[in-house]
Coordinates of C-alpha atoms and ligand atoms in Angstrom, one line a residue:
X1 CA -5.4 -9.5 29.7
X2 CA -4.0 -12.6 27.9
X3 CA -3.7 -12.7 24.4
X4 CA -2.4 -15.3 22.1
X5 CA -2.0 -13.6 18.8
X6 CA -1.6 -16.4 15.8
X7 CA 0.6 -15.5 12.7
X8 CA 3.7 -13.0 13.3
X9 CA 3.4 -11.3 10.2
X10 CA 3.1 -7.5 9.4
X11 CA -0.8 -7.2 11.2
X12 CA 0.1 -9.9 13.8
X13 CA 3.6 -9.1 15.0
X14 CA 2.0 -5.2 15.2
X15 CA -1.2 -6.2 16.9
X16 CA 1.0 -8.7 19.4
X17 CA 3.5 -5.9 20.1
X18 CA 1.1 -3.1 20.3
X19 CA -1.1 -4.7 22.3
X20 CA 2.2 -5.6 25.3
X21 CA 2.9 -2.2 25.1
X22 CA -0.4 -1.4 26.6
X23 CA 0.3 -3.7 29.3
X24 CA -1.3 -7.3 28.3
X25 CA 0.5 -10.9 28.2
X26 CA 0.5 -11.7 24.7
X27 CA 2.1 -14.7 23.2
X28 CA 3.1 -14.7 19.5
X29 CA 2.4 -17.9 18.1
X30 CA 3.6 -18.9 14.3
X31 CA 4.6 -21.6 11.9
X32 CA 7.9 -21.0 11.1
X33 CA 10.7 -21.9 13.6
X34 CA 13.1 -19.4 12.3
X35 CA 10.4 -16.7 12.4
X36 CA 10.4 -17.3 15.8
X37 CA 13.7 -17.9 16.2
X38 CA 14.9 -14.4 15.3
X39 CA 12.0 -12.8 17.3
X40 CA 13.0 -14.2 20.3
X41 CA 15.8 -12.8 19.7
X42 CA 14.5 -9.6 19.1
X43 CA 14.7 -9.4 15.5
X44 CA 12.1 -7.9 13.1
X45 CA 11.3 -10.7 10.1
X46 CA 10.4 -7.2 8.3
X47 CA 11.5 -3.3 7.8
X48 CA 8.7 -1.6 10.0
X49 CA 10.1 1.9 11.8
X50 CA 9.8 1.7 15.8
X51 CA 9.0 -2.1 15.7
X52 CA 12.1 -3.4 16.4
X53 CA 12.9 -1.2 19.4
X54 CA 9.2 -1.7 21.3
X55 CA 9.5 -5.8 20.3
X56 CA 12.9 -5.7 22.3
X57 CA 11.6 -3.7 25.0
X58 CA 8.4 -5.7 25.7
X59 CA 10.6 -8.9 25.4
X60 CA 12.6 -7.9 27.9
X61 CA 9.9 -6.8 30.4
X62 CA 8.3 -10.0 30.3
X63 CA 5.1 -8.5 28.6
X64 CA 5.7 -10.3 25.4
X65 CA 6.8 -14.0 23.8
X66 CA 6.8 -16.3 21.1
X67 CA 6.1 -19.7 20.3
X68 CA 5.8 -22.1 17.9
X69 CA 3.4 -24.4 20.8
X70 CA -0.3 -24.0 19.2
X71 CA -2.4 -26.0 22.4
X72 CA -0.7 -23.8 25.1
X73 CA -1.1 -20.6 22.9
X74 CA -5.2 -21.2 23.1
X75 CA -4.3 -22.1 26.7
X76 CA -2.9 -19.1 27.7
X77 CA -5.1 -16.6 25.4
X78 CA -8.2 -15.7 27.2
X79 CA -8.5 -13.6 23.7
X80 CA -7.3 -15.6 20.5
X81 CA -6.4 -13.5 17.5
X82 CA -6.2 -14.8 14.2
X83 CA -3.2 -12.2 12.5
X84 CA -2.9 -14.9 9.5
X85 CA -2.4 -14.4 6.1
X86 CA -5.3 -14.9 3.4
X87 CA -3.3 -14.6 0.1
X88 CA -5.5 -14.9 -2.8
X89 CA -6.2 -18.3 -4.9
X90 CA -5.4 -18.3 -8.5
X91 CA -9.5 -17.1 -9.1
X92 CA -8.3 -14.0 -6.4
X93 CA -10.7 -15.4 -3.9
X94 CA -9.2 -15.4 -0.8
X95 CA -7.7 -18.6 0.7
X96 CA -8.5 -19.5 4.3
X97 CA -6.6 -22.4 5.1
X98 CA -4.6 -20.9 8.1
X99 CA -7.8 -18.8 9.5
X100 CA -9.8 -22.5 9.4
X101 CA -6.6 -23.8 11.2
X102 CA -6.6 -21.6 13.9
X103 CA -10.0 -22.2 14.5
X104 CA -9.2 -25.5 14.5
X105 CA -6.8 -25.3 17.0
X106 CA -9.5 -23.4 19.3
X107 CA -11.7 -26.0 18.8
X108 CA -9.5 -29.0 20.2
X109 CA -7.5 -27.2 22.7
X110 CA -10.1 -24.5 23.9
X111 CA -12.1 -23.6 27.2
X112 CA -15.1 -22.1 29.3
X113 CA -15.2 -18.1 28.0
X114 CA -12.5 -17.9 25.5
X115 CA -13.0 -15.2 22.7
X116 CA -11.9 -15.7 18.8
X117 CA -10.6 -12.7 17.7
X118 CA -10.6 -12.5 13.9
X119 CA -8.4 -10.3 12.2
X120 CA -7.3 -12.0 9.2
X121 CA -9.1 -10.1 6.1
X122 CA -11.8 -12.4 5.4
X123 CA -14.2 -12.8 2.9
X124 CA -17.7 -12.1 4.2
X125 CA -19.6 -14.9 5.7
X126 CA -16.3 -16.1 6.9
X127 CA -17.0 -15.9 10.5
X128 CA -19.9 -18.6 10.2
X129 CA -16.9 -20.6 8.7
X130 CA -14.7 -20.3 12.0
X131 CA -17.7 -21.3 14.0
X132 CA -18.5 -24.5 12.2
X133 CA -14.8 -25.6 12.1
X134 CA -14.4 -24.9 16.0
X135 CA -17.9 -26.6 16.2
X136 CA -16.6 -29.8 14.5
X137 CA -13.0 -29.9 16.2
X138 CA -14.3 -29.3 19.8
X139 CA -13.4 -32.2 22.4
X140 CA -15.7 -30.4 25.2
X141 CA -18.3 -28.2 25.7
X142 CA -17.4 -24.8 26.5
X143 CA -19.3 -21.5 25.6
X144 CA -17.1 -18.9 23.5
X145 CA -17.5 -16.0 21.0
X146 CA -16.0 -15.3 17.4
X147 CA -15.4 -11.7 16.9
X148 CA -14.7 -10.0 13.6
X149 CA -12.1 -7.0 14.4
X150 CA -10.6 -6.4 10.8
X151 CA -7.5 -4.0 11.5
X152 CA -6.4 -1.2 9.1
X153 CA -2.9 -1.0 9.5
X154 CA -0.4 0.5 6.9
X155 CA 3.0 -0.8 5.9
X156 CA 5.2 2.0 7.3
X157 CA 2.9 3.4 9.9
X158 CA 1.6 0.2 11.2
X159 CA 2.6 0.7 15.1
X160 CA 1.5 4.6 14.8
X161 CA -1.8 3.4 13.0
X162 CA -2.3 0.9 15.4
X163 CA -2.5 3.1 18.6
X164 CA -3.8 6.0 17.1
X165 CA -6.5 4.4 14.6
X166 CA -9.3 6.5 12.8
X167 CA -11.6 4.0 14.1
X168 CA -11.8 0.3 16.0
X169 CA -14.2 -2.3 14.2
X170 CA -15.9 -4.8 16.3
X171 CA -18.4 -7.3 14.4
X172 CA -20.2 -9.1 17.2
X173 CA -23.5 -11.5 17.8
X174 CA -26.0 -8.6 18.5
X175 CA -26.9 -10.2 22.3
X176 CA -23.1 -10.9 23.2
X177 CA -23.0 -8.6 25.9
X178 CA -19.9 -10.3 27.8
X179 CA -17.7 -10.0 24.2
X180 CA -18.9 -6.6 24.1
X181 CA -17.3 -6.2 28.1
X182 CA -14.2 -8.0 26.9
X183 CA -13.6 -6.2 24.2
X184 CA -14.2 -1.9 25.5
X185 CA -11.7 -3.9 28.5
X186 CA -9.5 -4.6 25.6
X187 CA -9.7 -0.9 23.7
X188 CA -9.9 1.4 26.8
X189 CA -6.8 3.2 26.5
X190 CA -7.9 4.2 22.8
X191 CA -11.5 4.9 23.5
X192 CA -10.6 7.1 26.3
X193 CA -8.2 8.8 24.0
X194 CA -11.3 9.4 21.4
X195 CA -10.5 7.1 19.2
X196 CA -14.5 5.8 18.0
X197 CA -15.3 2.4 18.5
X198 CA -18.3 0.9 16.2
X199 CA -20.2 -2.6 17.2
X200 CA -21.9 -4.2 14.1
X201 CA -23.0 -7.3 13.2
X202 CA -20.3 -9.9 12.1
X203 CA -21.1 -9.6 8.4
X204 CA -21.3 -5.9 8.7
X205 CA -17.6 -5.9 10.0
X206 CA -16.1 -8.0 7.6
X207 CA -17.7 -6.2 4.5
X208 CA -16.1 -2.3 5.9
X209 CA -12.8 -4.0 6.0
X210 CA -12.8 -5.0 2.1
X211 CA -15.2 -1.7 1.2
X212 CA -12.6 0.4 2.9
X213 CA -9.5 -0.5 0.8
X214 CA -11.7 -0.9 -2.8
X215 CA -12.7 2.5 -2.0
X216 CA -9.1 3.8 -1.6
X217 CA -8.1 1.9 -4.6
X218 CA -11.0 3.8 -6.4
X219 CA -9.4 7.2 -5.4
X220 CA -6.4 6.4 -6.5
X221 CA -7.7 4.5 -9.8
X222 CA -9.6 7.7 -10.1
X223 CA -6.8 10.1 -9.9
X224 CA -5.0 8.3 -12.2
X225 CA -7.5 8.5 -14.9
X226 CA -8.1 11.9 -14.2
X227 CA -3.8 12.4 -14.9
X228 CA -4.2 10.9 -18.0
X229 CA -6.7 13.4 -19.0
X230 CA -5.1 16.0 -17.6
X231 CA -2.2 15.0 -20.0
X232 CA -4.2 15.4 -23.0
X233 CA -6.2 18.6 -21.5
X234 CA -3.1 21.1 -20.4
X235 CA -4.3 21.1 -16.8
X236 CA -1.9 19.6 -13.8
X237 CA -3.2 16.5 -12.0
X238 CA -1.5 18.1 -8.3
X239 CA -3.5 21.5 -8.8
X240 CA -7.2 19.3 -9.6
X241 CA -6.3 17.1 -6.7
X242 CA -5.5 20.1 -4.2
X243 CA -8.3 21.8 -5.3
X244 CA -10.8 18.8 -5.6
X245 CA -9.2 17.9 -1.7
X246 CA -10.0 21.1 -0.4
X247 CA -13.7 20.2 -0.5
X248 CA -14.3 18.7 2.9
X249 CA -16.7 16.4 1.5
X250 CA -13.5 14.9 -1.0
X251 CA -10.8 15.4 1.5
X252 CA -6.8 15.0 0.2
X253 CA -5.9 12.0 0.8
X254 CA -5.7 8.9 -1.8
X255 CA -5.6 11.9 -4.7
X256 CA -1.9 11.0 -5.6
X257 CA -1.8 10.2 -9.0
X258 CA 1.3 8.2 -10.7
X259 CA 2.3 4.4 -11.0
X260 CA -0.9 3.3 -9.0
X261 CA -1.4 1.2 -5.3
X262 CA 0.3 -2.2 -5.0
X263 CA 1.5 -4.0 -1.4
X264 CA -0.3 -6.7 0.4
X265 CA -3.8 -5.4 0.9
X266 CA -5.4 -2.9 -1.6
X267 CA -5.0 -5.4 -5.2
X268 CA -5.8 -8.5 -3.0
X269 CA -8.2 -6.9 -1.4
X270 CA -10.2 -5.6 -4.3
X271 CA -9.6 -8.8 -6.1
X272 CA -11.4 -11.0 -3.3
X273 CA -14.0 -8.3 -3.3
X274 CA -15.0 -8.6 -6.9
X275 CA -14.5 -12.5 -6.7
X276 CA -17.3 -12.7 -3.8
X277 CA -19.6 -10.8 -5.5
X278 CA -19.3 -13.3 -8.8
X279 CA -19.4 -16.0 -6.2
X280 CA -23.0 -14.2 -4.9
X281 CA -23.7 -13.4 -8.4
X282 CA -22.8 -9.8 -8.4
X283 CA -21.1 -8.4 -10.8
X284 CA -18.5 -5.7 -9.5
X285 CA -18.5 -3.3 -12.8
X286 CA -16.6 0.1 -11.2
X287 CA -14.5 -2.1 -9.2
X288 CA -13.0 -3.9 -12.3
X289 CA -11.9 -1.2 -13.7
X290 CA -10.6 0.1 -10.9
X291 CA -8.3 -2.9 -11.5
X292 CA -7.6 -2.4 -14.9
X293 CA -6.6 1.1 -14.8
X294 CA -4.3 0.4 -12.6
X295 CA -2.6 -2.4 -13.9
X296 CA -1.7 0.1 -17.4
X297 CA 0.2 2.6 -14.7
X298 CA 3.1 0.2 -15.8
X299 CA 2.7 0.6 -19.1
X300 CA 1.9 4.0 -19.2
X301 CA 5.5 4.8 -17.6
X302 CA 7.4 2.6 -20.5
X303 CA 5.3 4.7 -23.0
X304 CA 6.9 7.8 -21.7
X305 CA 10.3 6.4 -22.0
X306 CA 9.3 5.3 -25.7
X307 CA 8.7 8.8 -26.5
X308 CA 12.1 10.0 -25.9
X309 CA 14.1 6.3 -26.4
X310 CA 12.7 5.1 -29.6
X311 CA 14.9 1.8 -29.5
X312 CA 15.2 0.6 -25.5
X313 CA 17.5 -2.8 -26.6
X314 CA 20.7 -2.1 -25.3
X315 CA 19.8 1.1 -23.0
X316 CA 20.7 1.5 -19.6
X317 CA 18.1 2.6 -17.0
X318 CA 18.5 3.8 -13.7
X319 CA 15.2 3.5 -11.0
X320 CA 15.0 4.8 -7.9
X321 CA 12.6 3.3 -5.6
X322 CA 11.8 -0.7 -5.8
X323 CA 9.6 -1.1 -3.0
X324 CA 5.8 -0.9 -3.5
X325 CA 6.1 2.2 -1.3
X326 CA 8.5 4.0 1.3
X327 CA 9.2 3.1 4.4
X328 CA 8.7 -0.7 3.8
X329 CA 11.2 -3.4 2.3
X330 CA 7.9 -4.6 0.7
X331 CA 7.3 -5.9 -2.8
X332 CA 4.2 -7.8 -2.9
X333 CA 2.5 -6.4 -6.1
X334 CA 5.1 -3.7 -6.5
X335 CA 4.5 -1.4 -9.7
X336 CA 8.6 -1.8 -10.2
X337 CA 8.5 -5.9 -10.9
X338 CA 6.2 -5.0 -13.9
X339 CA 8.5 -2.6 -14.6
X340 CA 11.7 -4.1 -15.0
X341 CA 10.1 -7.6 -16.0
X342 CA 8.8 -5.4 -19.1
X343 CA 12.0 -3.3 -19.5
X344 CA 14.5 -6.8 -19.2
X345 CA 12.1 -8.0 -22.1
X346 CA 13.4 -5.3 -24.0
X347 CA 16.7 -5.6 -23.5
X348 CA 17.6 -2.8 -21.0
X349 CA 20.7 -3.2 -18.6
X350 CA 18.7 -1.7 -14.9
X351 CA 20.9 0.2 -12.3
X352 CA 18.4 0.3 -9.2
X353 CA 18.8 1.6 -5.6
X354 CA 16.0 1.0 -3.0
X355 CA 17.1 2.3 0.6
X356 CA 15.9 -1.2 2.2
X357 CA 14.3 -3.2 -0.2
X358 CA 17.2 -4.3 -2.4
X359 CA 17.8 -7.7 -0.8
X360 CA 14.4 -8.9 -1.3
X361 CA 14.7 -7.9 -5.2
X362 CA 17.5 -10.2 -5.3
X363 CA 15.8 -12.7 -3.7
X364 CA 12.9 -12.6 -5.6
X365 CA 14.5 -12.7 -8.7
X366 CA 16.9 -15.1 -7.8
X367 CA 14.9 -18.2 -9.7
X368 CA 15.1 -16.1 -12.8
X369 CA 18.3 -15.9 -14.2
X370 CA 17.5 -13.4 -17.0
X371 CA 16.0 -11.0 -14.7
X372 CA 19.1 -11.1 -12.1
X373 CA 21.7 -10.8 -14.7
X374 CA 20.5 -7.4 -16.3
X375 CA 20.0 -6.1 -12.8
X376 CA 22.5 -4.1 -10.8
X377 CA 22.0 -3.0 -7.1
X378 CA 23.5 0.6 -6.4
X379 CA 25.0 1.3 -3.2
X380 CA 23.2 4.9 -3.4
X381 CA 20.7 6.4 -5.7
X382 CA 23.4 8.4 -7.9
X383 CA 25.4 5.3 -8.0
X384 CA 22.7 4.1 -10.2
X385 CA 22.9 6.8 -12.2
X386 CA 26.4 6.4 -14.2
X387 CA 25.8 5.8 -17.6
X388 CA 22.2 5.6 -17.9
X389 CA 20.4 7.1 -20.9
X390 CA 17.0 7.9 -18.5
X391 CA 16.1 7.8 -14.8
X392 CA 12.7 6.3 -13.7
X393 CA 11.6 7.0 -10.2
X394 CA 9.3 4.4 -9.0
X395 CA 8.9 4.8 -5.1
X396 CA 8.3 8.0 -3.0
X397 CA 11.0 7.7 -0.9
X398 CA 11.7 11.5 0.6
X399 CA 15.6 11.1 0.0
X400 CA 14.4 11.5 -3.8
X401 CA 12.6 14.7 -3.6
X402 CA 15.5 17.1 -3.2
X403 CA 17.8 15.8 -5.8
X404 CA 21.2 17.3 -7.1
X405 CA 20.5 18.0 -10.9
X406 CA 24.1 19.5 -11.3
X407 CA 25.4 16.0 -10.3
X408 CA 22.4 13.5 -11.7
X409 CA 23.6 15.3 -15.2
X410 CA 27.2 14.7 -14.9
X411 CA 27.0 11.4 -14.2
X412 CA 24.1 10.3 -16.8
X413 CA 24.7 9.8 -20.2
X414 CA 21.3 11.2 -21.3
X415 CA 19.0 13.5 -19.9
X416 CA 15.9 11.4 -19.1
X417 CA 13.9 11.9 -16.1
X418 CA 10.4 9.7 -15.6
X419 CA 8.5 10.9 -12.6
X420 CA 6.6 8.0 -11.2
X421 CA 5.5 9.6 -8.5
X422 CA 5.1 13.2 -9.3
X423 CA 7.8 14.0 -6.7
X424 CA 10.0 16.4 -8.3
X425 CA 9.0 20.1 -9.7
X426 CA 8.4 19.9 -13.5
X427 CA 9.6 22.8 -13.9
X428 CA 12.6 23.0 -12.3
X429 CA 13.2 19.8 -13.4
X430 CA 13.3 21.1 -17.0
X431 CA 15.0 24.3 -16.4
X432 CA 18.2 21.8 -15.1
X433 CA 17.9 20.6 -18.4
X434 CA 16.2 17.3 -18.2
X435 CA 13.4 15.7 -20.6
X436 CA 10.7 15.2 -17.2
X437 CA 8.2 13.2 -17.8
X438 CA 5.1 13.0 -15.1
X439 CA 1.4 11.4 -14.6
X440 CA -0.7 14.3 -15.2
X441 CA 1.8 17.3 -14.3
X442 CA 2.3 20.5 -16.7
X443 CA 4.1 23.7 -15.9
X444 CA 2.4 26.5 -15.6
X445 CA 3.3 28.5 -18.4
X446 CA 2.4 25.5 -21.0
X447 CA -1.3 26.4 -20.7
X448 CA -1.1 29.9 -21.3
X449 CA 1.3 29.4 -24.6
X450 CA -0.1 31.5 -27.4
X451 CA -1.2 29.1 -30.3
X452 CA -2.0 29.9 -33.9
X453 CA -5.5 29.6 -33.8
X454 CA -5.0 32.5 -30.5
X455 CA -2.6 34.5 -31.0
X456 CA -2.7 36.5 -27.4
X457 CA 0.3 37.3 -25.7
X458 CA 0.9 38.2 -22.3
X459 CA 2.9 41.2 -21.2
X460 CA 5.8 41.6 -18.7
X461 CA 3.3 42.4 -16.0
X462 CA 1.4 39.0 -17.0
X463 CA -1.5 40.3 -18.1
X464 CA -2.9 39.3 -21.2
X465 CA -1.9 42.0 -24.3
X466 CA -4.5 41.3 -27.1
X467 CA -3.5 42.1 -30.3
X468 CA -6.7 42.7 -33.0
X469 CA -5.7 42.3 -36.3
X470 CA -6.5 44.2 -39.1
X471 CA -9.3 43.5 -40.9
X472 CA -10.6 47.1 -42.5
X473 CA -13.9 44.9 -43.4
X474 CA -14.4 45.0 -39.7
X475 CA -13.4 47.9 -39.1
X476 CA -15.7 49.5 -41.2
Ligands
UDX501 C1 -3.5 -0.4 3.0 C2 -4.6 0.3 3.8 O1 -4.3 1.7 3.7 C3 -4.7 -0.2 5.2 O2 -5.7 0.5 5.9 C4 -5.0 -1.7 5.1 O3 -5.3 -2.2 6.3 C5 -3.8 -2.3 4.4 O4 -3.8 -1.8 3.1 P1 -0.9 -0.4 2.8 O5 -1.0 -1.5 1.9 O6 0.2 -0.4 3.8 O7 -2.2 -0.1 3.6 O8 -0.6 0.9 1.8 P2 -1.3 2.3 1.6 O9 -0.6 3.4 2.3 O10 -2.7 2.2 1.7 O11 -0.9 2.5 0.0 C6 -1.3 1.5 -0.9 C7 -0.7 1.8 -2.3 O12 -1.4 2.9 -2.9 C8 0.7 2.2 -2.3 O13 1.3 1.5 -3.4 C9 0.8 3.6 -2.6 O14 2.0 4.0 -3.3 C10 -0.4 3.8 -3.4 N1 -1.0 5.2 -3.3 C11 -1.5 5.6 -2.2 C12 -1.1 5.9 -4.5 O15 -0.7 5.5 -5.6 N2 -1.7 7.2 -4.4 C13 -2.2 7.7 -3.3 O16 -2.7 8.8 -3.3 C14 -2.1 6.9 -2.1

């Protein structure tokens, strides 16, 4: 098939190059000459694993282009994605500028059977929006369909996710039959995989896309109340997750507790959410504090370091881990700009190391002098570590899961270790003869410490020894 796919950004350079390597024409379209510039020359705008090697590879077999020529991208696409971004308005409702444009594009340069394909995330109700602006911009009469086909790709995993999704979307009018054709056409080579395909309404479609992200968001928001609690309770957040996961109905997935979600989609997302239903009059309780919770993950981590570093002016800090999570150079809504916003604010000199996202730090700080100049950028993540007093880690990456402890120790000036992530063992941890902190974790043989109120001991065999003490009153 032909495809015009408009904006080359993380869910439209995906979706373009996905869908050439299942054998359609597709044209990239976007905005920004030296976006397209470096694609054409086979260059990733982004750090995505296995994209830049398939974009080359479809580029060179003819399957796949770019341009920045909007009329002869709707002339070419018998389907017309919309991959553009809807980045939130200062209220959080989501701003649909370039989705309107697009469809004003269709309107003036489009034909006889040509299919919208929406999958910008889009507020609900946004659909009849496209059709009124294609409406008003059409020069001719032509019958077409709008299609909402949200997509559900994650930073990281996005060319995996997009060929092997849990599901495919399709919101259509409920007598489009000839969309319907177009679009199993489209999907074939993942429905005959398995890979279930739902047709709803328009409305329908648009509304799983936002539900599905709150919904992970309240998992995690969830988990990370539950750490807290845990903290104060003696039990360890990874042991109530596992066991809470192994419930089929719960499953394990989104139970990771520790600095909370950031990225492009789930605080957007759940922002534009909570703003539609105010718009409609609704007022989104859980969801809001879904938010709030975790927007104090932050905070909750320079609490930790305040328990060990009464004074922070003057201290140096090492973090490992900038971007909002591994695998992608991302930092859109990154826990670690709060956190080293809060921690330059208190004077602390930073020593960070990010595998990939480093150069975007600096560039993102770079209109903020103050920020910049108590930053410095390791070259590796024990780099970072010479002469700081503690060491937060703030991103999962996996090269920070096996850690040397001998060598962390020599080269650190204190003995500070703030588990963001819950990625090391506490106990271990401890044992190398570190002050860990974690979200929610305990070691095991915390809980079972004898206190004065019980004064049970356990034996070498760990079985509990009870000790009865004398009282002759009793006795007696
Ligand atoms: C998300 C959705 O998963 C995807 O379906 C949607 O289309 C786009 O938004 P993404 O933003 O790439 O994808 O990230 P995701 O893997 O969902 O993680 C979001 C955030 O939650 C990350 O900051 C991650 O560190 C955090 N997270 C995730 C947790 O804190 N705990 C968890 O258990 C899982």
């Amino acid at each position: 098939m032909k495809i015009a796919v408009f904006g080359c950004g993380y869910v439209g350079l995906t979706t373009a190059v996905g869908l050439a390597e299942m054998g359609n024409e597709v044209l990239g379209v976007d905005i920004n000459p030296t976006r397209i510039e470096m694609l054409l020359a086979g260059k990733a705008p982004f750090f995505e694993p296995g994209m830049e090697e398939m974009m080359k590879r479809n580029l060179s077999e003819g399957r796949l282009s770019f341009t920045l020529d909007t009329p002869s991208a709707i002339h070419f696409g018998q389907l017309v994605f919309s991959a553009v971004g809807t980045p939130p308005k200062k209220n959080h409702e989501a701003d649909l500028t370039a989705v309107l444009s697009v469809a004003e594009s269709f309107g003036r340069f489009g034909s006889q059977g040509k299919i919208f394909v929406n999958k910008s995330t889009v507020p609900v109700g946004t659909s009849e929006k496209i059709r009124e602006t294609i409406e008003r911009n059409a020069m001719s009469s032509f019958d077409y369909s709008v299609v909402s086909n949200p997509e559900f790709l994650r930073e990281g995993t996005a060319l995996q996710d997009f060929f092997h999704p849990d599901r495919i979307v399709i919101g259509i009018e409920p007598d489009d039959l000839g969309v319907k054709k177009s679009m199993d056409k489209l999907y074939r080579p993942m429905i005959d995989s398995g890979v279930p395909i739902q047709y709803t309404d328009v409305r329908s479609a648009e509304v799983i896309k936002y539900a599905s992200n709150a919904f992970l968001a309240t998992r995690i928001s969830f988990i990370n109340e539950l750490a807290e609690f845990c903290e104060l309770s003696g039990a360890d957040i990874k042991t109530v997750a596992k066991g809470m996961g192994l419930d089929k109905r719960i499953g394990n997935t989104f139970l990771e507790a520790g600095l909370g979600f950031g990225g492009s989609c789930l605080p957007k997302d759940l922002g534009a959410l909570i703003e539609k239903g105010g718009a409609l009059g609704f007022d989104f309780k859980l969801l809001k504090e879904v938010q709030k919770i975790n927007k104090r993950q932050p905070g909750r981590m320079i609490q930790k370091l305040k328990k060990h570093l009464t004074q922070l002016r003057g201290k140096t800090v090492a973090i490992w881990g900038l971007s909002f999570k591994p695998k992608t150079d991302d930092l859109r809504e990154a826990p670690s700009l709060e956190l080293i916003t809060s921690l330059v604010k208190a004077k602390c000199k930073l020593k960070v190391f990010d595998p990939v996202s480093m150069m975007n730090m600096k560039n993102l700080f770079v209109k903020n002098p103050t920020v910049l100049k108590s930053l410095s950028f390791s070259t590796n993540p024990y780099d970072a570590l010479k002469g700081a007093e503690a060491l937060l880690i703030v991103t999962e990456w996996d090269e920070f899961r096996n850690p040397d402890y001998a060598k962390m120790k020599s080269l650190m000036s204190g003995d500070i270790l703030i588990d963001g992530r819950n990625l090391l063992a506490p106990k271990e941890a401890r044992e190398k003869g570190f002050r860990y902190e974690s979200f929610g974790r305990i070691l095991l043989s915390d809980n079972v410490a004898p206190t004065k109120n019980h004064p049970t001991k356990r034996n070498v065999s760990g079985r509990y020894h009870l000790i009865v003490k004398k009282n002759p009153a009793v006795r007696e």
